[in-house]
XYZ file of C-alpha atoms in Angstrom:
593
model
C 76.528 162.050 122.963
C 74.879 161.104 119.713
C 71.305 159.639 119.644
C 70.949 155.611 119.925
C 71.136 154.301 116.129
C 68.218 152.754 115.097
C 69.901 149.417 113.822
C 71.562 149.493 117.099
C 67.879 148.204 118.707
C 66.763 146.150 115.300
C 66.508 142.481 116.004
C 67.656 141.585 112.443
C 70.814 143.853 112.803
C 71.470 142.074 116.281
C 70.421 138.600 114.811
C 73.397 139.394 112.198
C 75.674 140.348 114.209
C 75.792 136.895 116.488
C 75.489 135.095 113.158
C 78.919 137.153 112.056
C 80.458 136.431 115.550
C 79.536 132.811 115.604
C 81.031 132.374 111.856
C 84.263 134.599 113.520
C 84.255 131.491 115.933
C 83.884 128.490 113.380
C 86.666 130.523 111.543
C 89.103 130.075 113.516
C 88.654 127.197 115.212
C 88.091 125.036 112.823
C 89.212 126.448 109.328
C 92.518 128.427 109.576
C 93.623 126.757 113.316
C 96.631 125.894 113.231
C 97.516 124.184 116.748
C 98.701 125.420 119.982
C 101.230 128.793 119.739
C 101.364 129.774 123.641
C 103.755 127.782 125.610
C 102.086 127.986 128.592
C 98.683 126.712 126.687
C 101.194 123.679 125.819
C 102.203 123.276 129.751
C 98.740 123.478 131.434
C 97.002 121.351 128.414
C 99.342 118.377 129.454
C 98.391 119.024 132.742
C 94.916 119.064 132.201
C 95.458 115.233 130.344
C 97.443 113.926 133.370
C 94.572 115.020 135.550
C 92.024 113.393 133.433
C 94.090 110.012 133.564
C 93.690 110.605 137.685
C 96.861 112.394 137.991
C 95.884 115.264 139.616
C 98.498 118.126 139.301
C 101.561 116.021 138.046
C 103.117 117.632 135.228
C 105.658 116.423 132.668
C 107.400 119.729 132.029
C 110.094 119.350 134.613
C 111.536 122.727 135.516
C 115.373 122.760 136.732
C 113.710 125.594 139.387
C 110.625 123.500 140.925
C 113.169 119.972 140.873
C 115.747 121.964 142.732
C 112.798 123.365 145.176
C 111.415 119.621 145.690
C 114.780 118.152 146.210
C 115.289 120.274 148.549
C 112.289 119.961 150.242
C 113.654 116.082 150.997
C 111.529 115.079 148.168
C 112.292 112.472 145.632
C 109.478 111.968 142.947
C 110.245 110.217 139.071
C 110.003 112.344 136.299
C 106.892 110.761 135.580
C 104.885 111.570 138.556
C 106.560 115.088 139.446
C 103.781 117.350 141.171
C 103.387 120.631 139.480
C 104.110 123.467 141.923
C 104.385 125.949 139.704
C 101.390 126.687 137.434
C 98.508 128.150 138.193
C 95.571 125.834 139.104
C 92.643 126.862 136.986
C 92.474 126.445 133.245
C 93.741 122.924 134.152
C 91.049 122.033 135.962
C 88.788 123.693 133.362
C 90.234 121.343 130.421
C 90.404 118.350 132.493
C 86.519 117.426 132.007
C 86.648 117.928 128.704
C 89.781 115.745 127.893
C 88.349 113.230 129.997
C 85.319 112.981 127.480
C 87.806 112.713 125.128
C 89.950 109.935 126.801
C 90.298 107.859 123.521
C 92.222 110.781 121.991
C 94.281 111.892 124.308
C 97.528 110.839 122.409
C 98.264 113.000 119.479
C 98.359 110.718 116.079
C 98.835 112.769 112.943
C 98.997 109.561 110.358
C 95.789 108.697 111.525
C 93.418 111.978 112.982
C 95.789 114.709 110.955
C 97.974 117.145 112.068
C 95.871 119.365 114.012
C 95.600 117.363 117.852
C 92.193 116.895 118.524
C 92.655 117.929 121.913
C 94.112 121.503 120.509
C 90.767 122.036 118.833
C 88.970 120.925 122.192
C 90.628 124.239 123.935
C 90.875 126.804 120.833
C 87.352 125.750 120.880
C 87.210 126.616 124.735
C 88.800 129.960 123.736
C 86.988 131.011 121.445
C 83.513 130.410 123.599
C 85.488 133.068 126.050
C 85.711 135.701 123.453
C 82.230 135.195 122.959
C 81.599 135.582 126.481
C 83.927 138.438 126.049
C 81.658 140.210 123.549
C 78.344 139.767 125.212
C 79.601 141.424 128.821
C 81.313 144.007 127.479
C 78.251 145.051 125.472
C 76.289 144.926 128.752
C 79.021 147.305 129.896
C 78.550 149.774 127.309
C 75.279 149.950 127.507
C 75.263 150.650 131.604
C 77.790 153.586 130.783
C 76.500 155.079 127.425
C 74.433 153.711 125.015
C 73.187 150.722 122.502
C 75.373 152.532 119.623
C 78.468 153.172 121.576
C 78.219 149.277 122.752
C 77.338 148.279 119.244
C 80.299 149.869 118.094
C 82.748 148.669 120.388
C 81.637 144.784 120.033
C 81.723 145.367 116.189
C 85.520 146.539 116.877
C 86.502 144.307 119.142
C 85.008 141.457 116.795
C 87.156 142.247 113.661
C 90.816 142.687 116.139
C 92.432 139.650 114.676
C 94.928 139.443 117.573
C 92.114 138.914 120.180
C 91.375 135.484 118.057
C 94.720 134.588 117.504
C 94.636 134.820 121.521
C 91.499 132.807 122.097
C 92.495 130.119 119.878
C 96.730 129.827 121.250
C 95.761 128.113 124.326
C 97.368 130.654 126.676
C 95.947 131.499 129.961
C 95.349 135.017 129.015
C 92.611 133.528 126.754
C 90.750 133.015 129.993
C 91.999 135.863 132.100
C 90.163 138.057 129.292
C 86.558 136.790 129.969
C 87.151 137.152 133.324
C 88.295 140.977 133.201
C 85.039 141.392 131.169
C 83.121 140.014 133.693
C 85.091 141.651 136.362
C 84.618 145.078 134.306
C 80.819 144.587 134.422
C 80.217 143.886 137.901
C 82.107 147.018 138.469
C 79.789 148.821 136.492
C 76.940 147.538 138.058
C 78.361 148.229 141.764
C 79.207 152.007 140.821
C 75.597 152.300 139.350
C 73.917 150.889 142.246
C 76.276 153.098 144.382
C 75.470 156.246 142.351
C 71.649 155.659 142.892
C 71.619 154.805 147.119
C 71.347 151.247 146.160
C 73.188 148.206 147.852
C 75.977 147.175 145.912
C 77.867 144.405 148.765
C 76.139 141.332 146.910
C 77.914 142.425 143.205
C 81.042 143.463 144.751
C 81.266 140.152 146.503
C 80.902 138.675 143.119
C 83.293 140.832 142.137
C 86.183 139.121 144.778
C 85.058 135.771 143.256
C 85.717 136.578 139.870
C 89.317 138.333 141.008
C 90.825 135.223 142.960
C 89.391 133.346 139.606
C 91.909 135.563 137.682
C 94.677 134.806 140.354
C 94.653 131.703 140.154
C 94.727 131.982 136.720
C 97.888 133.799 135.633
C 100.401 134.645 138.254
C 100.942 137.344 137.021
C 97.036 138.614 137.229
C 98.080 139.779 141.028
C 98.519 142.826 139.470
C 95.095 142.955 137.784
C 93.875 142.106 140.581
C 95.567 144.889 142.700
C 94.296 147.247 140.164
C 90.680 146.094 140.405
C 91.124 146.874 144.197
C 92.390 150.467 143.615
C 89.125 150.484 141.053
C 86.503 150.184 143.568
C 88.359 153.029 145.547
C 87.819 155.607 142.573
C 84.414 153.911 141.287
C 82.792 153.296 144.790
C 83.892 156.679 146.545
C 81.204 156.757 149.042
C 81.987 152.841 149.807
C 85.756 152.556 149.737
C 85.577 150.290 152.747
C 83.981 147.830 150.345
C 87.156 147.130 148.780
C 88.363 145.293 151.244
C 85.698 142.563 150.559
C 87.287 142.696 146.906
C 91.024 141.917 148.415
C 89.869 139.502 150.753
C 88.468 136.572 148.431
C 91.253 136.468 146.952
C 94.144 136.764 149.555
C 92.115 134.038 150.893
C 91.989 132.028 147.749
C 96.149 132.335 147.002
C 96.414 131.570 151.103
C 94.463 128.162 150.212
C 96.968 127.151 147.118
C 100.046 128.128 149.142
C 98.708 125.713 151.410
C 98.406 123.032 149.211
C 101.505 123.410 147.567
C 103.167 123.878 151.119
C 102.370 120.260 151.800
C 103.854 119.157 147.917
C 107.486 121.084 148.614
C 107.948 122.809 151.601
C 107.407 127.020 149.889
C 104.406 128.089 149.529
C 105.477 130.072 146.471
C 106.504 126.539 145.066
C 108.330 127.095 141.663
C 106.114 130.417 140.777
C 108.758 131.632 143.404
C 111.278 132.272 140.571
C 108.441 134.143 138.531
C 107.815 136.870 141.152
C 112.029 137.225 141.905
C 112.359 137.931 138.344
C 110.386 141.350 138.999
C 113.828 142.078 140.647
C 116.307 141.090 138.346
C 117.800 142.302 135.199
C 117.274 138.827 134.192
C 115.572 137.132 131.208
C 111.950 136.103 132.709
C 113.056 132.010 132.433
C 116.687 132.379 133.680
C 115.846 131.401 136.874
C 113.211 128.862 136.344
C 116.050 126.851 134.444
C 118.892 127.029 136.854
C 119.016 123.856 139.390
C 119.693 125.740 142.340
C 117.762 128.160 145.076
C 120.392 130.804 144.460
C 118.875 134.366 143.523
C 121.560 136.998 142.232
C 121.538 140.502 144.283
C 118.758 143.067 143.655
C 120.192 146.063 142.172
C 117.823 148.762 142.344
C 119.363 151.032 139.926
C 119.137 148.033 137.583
C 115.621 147.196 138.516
C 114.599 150.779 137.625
C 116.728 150.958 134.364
C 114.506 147.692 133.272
C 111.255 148.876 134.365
C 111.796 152.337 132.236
C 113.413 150.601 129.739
C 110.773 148.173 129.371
C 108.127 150.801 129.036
C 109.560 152.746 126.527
C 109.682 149.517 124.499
C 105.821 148.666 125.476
C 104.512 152.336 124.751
C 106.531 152.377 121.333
C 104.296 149.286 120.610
C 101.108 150.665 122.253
C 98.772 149.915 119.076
C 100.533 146.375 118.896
C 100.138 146.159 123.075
C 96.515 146.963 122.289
C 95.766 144.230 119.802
C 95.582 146.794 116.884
C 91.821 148.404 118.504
C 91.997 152.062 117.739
C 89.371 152.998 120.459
C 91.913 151.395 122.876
C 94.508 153.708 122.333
C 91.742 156.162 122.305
C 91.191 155.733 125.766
C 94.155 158.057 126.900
C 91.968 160.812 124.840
C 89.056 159.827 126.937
C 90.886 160.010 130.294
C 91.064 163.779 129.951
C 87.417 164.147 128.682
C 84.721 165.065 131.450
C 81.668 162.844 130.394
C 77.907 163.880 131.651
C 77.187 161.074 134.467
C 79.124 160.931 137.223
C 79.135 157.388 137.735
C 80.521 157.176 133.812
C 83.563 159.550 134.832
C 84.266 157.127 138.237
C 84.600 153.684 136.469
C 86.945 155.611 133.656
C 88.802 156.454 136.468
C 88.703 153.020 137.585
C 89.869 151.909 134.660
C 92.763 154.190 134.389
C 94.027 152.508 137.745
C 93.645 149.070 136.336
C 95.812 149.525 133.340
C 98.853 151.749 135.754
C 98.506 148.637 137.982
C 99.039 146.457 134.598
C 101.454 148.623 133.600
C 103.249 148.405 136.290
C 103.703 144.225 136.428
C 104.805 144.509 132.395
C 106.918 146.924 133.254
C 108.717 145.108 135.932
C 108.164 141.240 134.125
C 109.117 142.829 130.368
C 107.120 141.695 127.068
C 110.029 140.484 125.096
C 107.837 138.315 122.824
C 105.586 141.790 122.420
C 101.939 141.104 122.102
C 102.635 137.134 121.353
C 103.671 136.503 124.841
C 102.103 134.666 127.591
C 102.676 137.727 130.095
C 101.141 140.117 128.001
C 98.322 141.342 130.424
C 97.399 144.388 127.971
C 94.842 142.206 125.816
C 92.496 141.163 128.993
C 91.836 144.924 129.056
C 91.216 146.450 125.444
C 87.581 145.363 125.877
C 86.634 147.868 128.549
C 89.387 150.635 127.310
C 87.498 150.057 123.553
C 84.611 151.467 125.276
C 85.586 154.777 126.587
C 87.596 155.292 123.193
C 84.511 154.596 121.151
C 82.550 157.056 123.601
C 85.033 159.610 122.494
C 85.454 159.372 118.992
C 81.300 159.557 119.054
C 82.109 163.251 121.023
C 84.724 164.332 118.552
C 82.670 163.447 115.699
C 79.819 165.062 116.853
C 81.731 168.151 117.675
C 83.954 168.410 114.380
C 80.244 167.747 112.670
C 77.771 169.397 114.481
C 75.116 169.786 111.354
C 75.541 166.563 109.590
C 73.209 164.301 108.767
C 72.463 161.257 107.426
C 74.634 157.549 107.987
C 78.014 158.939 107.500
C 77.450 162.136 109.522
C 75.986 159.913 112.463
C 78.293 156.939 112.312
C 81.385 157.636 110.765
C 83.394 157.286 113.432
C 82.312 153.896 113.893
C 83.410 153.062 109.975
C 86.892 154.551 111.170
C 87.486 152.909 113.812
C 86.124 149.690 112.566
C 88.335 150.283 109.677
C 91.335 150.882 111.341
C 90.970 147.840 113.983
C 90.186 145.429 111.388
C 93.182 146.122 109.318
C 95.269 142.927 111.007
C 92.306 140.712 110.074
C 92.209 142.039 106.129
C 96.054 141.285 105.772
C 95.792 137.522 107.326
C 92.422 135.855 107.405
C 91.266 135.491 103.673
C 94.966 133.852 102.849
C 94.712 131.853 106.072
C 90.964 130.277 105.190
C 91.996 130.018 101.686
C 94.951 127.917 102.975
C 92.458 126.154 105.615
C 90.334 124.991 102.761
C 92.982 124.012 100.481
C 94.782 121.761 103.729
C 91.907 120.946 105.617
C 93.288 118.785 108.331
C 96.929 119.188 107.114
C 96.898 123.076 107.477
C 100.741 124.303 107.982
C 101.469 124.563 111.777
C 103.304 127.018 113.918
C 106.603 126.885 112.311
C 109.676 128.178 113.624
C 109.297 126.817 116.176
C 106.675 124.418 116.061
C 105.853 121.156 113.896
C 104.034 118.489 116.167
C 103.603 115.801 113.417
C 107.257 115.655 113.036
C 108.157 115.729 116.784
C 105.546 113.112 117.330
C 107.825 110.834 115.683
C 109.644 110.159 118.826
C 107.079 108.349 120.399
C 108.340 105.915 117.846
C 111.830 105.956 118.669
C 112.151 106.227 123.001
C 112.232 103.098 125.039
C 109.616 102.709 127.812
C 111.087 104.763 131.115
C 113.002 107.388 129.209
C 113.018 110.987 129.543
C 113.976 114.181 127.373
C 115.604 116.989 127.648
C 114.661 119.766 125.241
C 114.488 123.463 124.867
C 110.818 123.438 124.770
C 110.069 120.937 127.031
C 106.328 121.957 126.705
C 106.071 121.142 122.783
C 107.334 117.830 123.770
C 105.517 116.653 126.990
C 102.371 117.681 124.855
C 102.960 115.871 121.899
C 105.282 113.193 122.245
C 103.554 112.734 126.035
C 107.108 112.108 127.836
C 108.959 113.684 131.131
C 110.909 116.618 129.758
C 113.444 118.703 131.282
C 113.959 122.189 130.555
C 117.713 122.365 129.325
C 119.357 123.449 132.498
C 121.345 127.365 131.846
C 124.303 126.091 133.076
C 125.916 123.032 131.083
C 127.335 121.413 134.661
C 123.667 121.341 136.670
C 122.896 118.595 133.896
C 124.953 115.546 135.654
C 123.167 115.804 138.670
C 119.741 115.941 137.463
C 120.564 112.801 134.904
C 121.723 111.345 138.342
C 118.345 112.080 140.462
C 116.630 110.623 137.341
C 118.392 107.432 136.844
C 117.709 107.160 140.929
C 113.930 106.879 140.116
C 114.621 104.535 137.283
C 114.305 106.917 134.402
C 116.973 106.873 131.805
C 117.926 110.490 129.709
C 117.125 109.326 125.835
C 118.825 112.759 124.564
C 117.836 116.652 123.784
C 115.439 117.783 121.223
C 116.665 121.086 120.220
C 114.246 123.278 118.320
C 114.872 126.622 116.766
C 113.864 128.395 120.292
C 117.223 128.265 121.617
C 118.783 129.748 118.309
C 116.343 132.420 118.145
C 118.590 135.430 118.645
C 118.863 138.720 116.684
C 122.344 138.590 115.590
C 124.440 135.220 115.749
C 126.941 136.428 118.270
C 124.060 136.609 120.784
C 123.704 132.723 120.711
C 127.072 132.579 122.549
C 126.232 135.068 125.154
C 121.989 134.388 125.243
C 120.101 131.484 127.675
C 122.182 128.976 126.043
C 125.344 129.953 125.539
C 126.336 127.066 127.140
C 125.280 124.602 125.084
C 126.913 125.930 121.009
C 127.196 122.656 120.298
C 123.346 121.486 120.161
C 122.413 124.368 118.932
C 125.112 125.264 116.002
C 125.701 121.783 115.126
C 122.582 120.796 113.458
C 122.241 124.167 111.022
C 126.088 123.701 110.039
C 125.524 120.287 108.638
C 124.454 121.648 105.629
C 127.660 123.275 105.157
C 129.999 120.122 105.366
C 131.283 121.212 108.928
C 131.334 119.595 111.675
C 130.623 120.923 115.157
C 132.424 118.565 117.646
C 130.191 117.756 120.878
C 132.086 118.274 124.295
C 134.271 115.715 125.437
C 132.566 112.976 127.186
C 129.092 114.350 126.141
C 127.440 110.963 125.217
C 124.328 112.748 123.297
C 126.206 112.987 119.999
C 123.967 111.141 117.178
C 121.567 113.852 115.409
C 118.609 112.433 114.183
C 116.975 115.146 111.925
C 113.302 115.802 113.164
C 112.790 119.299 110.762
C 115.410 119.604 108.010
C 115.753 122.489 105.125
C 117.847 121.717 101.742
C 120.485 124.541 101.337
C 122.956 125.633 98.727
C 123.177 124.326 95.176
C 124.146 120.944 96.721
C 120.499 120.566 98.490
C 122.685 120.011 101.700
C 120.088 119.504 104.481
C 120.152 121.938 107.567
C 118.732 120.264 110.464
C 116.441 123.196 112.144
C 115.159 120.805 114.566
C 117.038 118.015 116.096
C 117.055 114.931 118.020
C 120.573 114.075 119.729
C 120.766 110.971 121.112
C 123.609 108.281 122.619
C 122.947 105.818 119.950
C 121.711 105.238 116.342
C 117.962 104.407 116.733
C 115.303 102.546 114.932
C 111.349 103.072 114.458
C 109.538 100.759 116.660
C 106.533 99.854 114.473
């Protein structure tokens, strides 16, 4: 390995460098933010308000899945007190404090406060402290397993990889799940260190099985993480493996306590995360269960289930820079994995590592990424931190081998200008138009459109009588920001009558269906009559075919047949207007003042 660089060590080169990553921070938080993106980040941030008004764990996002499960169960709750039994608990009860401080804007107002929700900037802002956090233990890491350059290197990376911001700032759960892994990733270090030099390592591994049932009861789907960091104190500890059943424990212990709890709310104690973990099975789209109103699971094919798992990795592999938020150490670490470094204990937590990301691989494989890097299962982010590490380590060995006599900046570090380079390429094509934008806008900054425009959805709060519900293909965008019950739209068209009639039974009354371009987003227009809701052309051709003078009749009897145009777009010569987002309702409506 290379000798330790001496800006690596100079307090005016570090002082810089926290000075850059704070300004990264204040970037984009507060200059080129542009709301909420992650869905999820939507769900558990209205959450988070309801528990902060003393509602704790009621939700407005009504899932067809967890109302089936509760009805079921013999219970009977309105749509606006349903009990969540499907998210996980604890970036909820992270952003409930700090909404509570904030109790006098909890309701989103763009024509007074602007379009960017106050309480979106409260968690970007939460975010973007857990990069931070991010940065500073994986340095710590580096330094345990190499050296201040190798760990300078990697934070410098990892600090220019514009799709780890775009993470901390979206809201989604995997924001959190990736200071965690850091942490998780260091206290690994630490116990194969200690166990490397005779020393006790039972106090950091127990640590260690706090921080992993923090991480499952994060992100479902972090079971797998989880599992892996299990299998990495096997191959980092190999003198201790027994240890790693105080690892498993904490955790198993932690889930056993939540499927208590929501036991007692419905009668599973998989709740409505039930339908997450069938859909491992099924050739299914991830959310086709969670929106049918039944208990019914289709048949496991296993030939199926193994054509999706392969087919899903070929997709995720052909995408492995993308999967790896564009950090070209990360990919590096495959080089790395057949590299034999000097210290043993170096060589035991790579192996480690390699187990963690086949255990990830494994859960994407099985769940499928079909939003790629942009979705809220994507588990491959929490880990480019530590893999950054061991790629950086090897580019440093390659270097040094394919220039064994030079000298000088270049000939010591130019494999840290590379990959620096490389990585940062994302953040060179977006960020100066983005803060150039976020000057020029300020507080009116273009949000996350298709499919998201909160100042124009907001209007509704204007519109719906006191008691009434929604039903809307992103029933998350609207709890948030209108702050109404919504129901996801059912898949199939005839579960819809008897969930309007368990709602009218708890005095709510169905105000109509916001459609938003999420339920048209297809590849070829075909695939809207055979996609998630192909059972509903009407709502979602009718308002885009406006603009061409044709009408798209509702169904017979359907009672939800007056659009009111929430997003429109002027087509054609004519200006016709295309409504891309769209309010149907039973009756022509009026803006209570």
């Amino acid at each position: 390995m290379p000798n330790p660089s001496p800006t690596s060590s100079n307090p005016l080169f570090r002082l810089a460098f926290y000075a850059l990553a704070i300004g990264m921070a204040l970037t984009h938080v507060f200059i080129t933010f542009r709301g909420l993106s992650s869905a999820t980040g939507m769900e558990q941030a209205q959450m988070a308000r309801e528990m902060a008004r003393g509602n704790p764990f009621q939700t407005k996002v009504i899932r067809p899945y967890a109302w089936a499960v509760l009805t079921q169960a013999g219970r009977s709750p309105a749509p606006a007190a349903m009990p969540d039994i499907t998210q996980p608990p604890l970036q909820p009860l992270l952003l409930a404090p700090v909404f509570k401080l904030l109790h006098r804007h909890q309701t989103y107002e763009p024509g007074k406060n602007g379009a960017i929700f106050l309480l979106d900037r409260a968690v970007a802002c939460i975010g973007a402290a857990g990069l931070l956090l991010t940065l500073f233990w994986t340095h710590g890491s580096a330094r345990k397993l190499f050296d201040d350059t190798i760990a300078g290197v990697t934070v410098a990376v990892l600090l220019v990889c514009e799709p780890l911001w775009e993470l901390a700032v979206s809201g989604s759960a995997v924001a959190l799940l990736m200071p965690l892994m850091a942490l998780a990733v260091r206290l690994l270090v630490s116990a194969s260190l200690a166990a490397h030099q005779d020393r006790s390592s039972g106090g950091t591994l127990f640590l260690l099985g706090m921080v992993a049932a923090l991480m499952a009861l994060t992100h479902w789907l972090a079971i797998w993480l989880v599992l892996g960091l299990v299998l990495a104190v096997v191959l980092a500890l190999p003198e201790k493996r027994s240890l790693s059943i105080r690892v498993a424990l904490i955790p198993i212990l932690a889930l056993t306590g939540w499927g208590w709890w929501i036991q007692q709310a419905c009668g599973d104690p998989l709740g409505g995360a039930k339908a997450i973990f069938q859909t491992h099975l099924l050739n299914l789209d991830a959310t086709a269960l969670q929106r049918q109103f039944s208990l019914g699971m289709p048949p496991v094919q296993v030939t199926e289930m193994l054509r999706k798992l392969l087919l899903n990795w070929q997709t995720q592999f052909g995408e492995l820079g993308t999967q790896f938020g564009y950090s070209f150490p990360a990919v590096c670490f495959f080089l790395a994995l057949m590299h034999r470094f000097r210290r043993a204990e170096t060589n035991a937590v790579k192996r480690a590592l390699g187990a963690l990301l086949l255990a990830t691989a494994l859960g994407m494989g099985f769940i499928g990424l079909p939003e790629g890097r942009l979705d809220d299962n994507q588990l491959y982010l929490t880990l480019v931190p530590a893999l950054s590490i061991y790629g950086a380590a090897m580019l440093a060995v390659l270097w040094a081998r394919l220039n064994p006599m030079a000298g000088g900046t270049w000939g010591r570090l130019g494999y840290a200008f590379m990959a620096v380079g490389i990585s940062s390429l994302p953040l060179l094509n977006v960020l100066p138009a983005q803060i150039k934008l976020g000057m020029t806008m300020r507080n009116r900054i273009y949000p996350h459109w298709p499919p998201y425009v909160p100042a124009n959805v907001s209007l509704l709060n204007k519109l719906l009588d006191p008691g009434e519900i929604l039903f809307a293909d992103a029933p998350w965008f609207t709890a948030w920001y209108v702050d109404v019950p919504s129901v996801w739209i059912p898949i199939k068209r005839d579960e819809f009558e008897p969930m309007k009639t368990l709602a009218e039974a708890q005095g709510a009354k169905v105000a109509g269906f916001v459609i938003t371009p999420i339920s048209s987003h297809v590849e070829y227009v075909h695939e809207a009559l055979s996609g998630p809701y192909r059972e509903w052309p009407d709502l979602i051709f009718r308002g885009p075919m406006v603009a061409f003078d044709r009408e798209f009749p509702a169904r017979p009897g359907f009672p939800y047949k007056v659009p009111l145009p929430l997003v429109a777009i002027p087509v054609g010569p004519k200006e016709n207007l295309s409504l891309q987002m769209t309010f149907y309702t039973d009756r022509p409506r009026t803006v209570k003042e």
